[in-house]
Tab-separated table of C-alpha atoms in Angstrom:
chain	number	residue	atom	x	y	z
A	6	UNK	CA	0.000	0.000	0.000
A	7	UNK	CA	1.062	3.254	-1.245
A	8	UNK	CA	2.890	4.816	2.236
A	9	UNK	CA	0.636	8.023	1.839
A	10	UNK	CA	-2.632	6.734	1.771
A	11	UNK	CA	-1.621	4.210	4.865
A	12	UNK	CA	-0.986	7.132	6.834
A	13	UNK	CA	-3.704	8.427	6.047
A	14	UNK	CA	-6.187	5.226	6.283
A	15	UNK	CA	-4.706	5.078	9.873
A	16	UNK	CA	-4.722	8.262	11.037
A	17	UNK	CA	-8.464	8.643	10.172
A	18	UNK	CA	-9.251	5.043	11.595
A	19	UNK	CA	-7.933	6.279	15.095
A	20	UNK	CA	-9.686	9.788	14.695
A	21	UNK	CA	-12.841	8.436	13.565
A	22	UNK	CA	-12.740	6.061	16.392
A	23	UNK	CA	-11.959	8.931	19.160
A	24	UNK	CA	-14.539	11.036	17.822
A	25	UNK	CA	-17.149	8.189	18.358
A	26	UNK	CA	-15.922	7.176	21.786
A	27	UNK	CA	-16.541	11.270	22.313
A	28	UNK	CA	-20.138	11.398	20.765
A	29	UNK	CA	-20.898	7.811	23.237
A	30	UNK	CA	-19.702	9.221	25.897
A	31	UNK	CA	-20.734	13.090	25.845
A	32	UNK	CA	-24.519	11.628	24.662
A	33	UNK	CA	-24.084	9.351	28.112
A	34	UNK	CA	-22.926	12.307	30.378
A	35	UNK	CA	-25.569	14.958	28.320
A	36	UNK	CA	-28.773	12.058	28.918
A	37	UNK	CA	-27.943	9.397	30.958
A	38	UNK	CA	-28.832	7.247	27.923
A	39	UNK	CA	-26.327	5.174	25.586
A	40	UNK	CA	-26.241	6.769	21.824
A	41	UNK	CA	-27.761	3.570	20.059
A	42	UNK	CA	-29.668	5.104	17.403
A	43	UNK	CA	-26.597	7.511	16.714
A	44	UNK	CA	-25.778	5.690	13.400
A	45	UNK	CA	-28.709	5.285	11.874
A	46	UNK	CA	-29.213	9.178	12.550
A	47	UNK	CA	-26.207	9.625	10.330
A	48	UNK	CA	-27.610	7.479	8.001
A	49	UNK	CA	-30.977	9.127	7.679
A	50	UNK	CA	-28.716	11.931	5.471
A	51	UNK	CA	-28.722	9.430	2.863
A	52	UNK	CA	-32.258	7.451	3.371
A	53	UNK	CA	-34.403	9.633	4.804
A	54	UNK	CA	-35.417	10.032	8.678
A	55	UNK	CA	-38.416	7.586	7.450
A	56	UNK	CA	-36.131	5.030	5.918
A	57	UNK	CA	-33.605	4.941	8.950
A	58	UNK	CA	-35.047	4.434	12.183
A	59	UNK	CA	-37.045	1.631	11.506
A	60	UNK	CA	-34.247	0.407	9.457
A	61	UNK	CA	-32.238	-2.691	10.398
A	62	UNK	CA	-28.561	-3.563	11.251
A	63	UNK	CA	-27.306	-2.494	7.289
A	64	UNK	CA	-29.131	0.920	8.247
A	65	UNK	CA	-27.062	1.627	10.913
A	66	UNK	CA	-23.551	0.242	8.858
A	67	UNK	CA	-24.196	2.559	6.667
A	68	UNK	CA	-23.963	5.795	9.316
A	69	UNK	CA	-20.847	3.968	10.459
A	70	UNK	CA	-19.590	4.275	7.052
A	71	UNK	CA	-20.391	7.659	6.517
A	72	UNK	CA	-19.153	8.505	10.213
A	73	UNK	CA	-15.697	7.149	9.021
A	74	UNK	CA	-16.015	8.461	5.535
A	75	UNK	CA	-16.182	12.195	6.998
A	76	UNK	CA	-13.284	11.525	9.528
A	77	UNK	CA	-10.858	9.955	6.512
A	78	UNK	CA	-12.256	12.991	4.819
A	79	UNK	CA	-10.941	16.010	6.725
A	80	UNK	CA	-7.690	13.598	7.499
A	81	UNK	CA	-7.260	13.442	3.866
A	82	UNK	CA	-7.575	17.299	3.728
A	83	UNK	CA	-5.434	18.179	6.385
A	84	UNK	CA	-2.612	15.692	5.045
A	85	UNK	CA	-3.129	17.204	1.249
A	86	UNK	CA	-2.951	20.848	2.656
A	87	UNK	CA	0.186	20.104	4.738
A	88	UNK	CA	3.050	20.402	2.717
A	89	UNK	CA	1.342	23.547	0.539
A	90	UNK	CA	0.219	25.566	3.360
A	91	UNK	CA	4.052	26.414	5.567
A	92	UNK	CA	2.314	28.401	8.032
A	93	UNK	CA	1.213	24.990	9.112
A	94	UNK	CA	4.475	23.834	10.455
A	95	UNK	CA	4.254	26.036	13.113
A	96	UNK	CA	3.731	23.986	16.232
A	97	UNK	CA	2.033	20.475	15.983
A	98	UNK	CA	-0.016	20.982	18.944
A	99	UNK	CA	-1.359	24.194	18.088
A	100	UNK	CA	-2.194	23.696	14.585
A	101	UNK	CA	-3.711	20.244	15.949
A	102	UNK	CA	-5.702	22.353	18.176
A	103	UNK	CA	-6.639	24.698	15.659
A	104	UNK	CA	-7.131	22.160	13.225
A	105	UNK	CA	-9.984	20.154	15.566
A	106	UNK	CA	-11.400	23.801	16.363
A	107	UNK	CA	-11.973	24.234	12.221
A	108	UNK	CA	-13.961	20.666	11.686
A	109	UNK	CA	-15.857	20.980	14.198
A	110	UNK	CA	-17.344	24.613	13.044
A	111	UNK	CA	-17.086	23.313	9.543
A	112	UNK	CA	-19.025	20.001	10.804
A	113	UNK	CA	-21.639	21.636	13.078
A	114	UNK	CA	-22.183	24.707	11.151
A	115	UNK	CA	-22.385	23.994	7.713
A	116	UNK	CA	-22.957	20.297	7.316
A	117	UNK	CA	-25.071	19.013	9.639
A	118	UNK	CA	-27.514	22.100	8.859
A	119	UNK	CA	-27.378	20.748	5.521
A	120	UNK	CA	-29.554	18.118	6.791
A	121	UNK	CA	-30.994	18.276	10.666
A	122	UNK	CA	-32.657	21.343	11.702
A	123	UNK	CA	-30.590	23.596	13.571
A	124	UNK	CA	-30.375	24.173	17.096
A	125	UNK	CA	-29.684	26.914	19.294
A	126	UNK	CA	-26.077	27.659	19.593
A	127	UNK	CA	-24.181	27.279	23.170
A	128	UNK	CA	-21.135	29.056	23.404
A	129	UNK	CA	-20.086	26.564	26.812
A	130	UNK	CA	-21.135	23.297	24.605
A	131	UNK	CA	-19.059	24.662	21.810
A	132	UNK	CA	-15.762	25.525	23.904
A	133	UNK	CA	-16.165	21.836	25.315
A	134	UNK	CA	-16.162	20.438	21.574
A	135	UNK	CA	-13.590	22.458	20.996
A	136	UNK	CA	-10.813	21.209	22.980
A	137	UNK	CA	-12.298	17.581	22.894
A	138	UNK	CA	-12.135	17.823	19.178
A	139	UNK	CA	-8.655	19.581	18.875
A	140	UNK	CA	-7.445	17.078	21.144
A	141	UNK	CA	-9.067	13.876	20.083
A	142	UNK	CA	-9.723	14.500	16.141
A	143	UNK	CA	-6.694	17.526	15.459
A	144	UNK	CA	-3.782	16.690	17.545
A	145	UNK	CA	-3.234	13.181	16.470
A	146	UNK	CA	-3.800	14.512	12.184
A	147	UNK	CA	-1.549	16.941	12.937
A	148	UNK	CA	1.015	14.739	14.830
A	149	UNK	CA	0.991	12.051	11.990
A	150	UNK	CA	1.393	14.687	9.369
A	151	UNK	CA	4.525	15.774	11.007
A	152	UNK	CA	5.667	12.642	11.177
A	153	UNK	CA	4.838	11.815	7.455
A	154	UNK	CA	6.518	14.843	6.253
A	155	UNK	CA	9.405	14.244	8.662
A	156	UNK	CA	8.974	17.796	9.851
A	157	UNK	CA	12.078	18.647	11.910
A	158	UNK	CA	11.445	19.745	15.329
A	159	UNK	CA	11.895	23.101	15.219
A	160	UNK	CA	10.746	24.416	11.726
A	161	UNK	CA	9.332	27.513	11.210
């Protein structure tokens, strides 16, 4: 396998499975309930709310798909971006940081509203998926980019 795209393929196999041990656990804390029709919510996008939830087991494989689709997605980005964009050399945990802060906006603000109706912003909520995301989701894209690029330590 091509030694780009395996960085890649694990880089957004780990951040994709962070960011779903984050929505499980933040939907547990948030509702005392376990997230088990969080998948086929995801899914819905493609079949229709109608379609989904009385869907069965391939219903809810698909919004895993899509779940890891997105998260290979913005990896992809971030890894394509890297070497073009210097400023991003910076520091790894910063940019990481950064980095986490941007999908999430991108994620919450423009394409979930694309399909679910929108709820009221929460500035609190928002700081909280902020660092979770820059921590879980941007840090370790940012950290493997470095490392794929062999970025020396202090680059600027």
């Amino acid at each position: 396998m091509n030694r780009f795209f395996k960085a890649v393929l694990l880089t957004g196999l780990f951040v994709g499975t962070t960011d779903l041990l984050y929505a499980f656990t933040s939907q547990w804390i948030n509702s005392g309930k376990f997230a088990d029709k969080m998948f086929k919510g995801i899914a819905s996008v493609a079949v229709g709310r109608d379609n989904a939830f009385p869907g069965n087991e391939w219903i809810a494989a698909l919004g895993l798909f899509f779940h890891y689709f997105i998260a290979f997605s913005f990896t992809l980005f971030f890894f394509w971006v890297f070497p073009r964009v210097r400023l991003l050399r910076f520091n790894k945990y910063l940019i990481g940081i950064l980095y986490g802060i941007f999908v999430n906006v991108v994620f919450e603000q423009v394409i979930l509203p694309l399909f679910i109706p929108r709820w009221p912003f929460s500035l609190p909520k928002a700081y909280i998926n902020w660092i979770c995301f820059g921590i879980l989701f941007g840090i370790p894209i940012a950290w493997n980019a470095y490392r794929y690029y062999k970025v020396p330590k202090y680059e600027m």
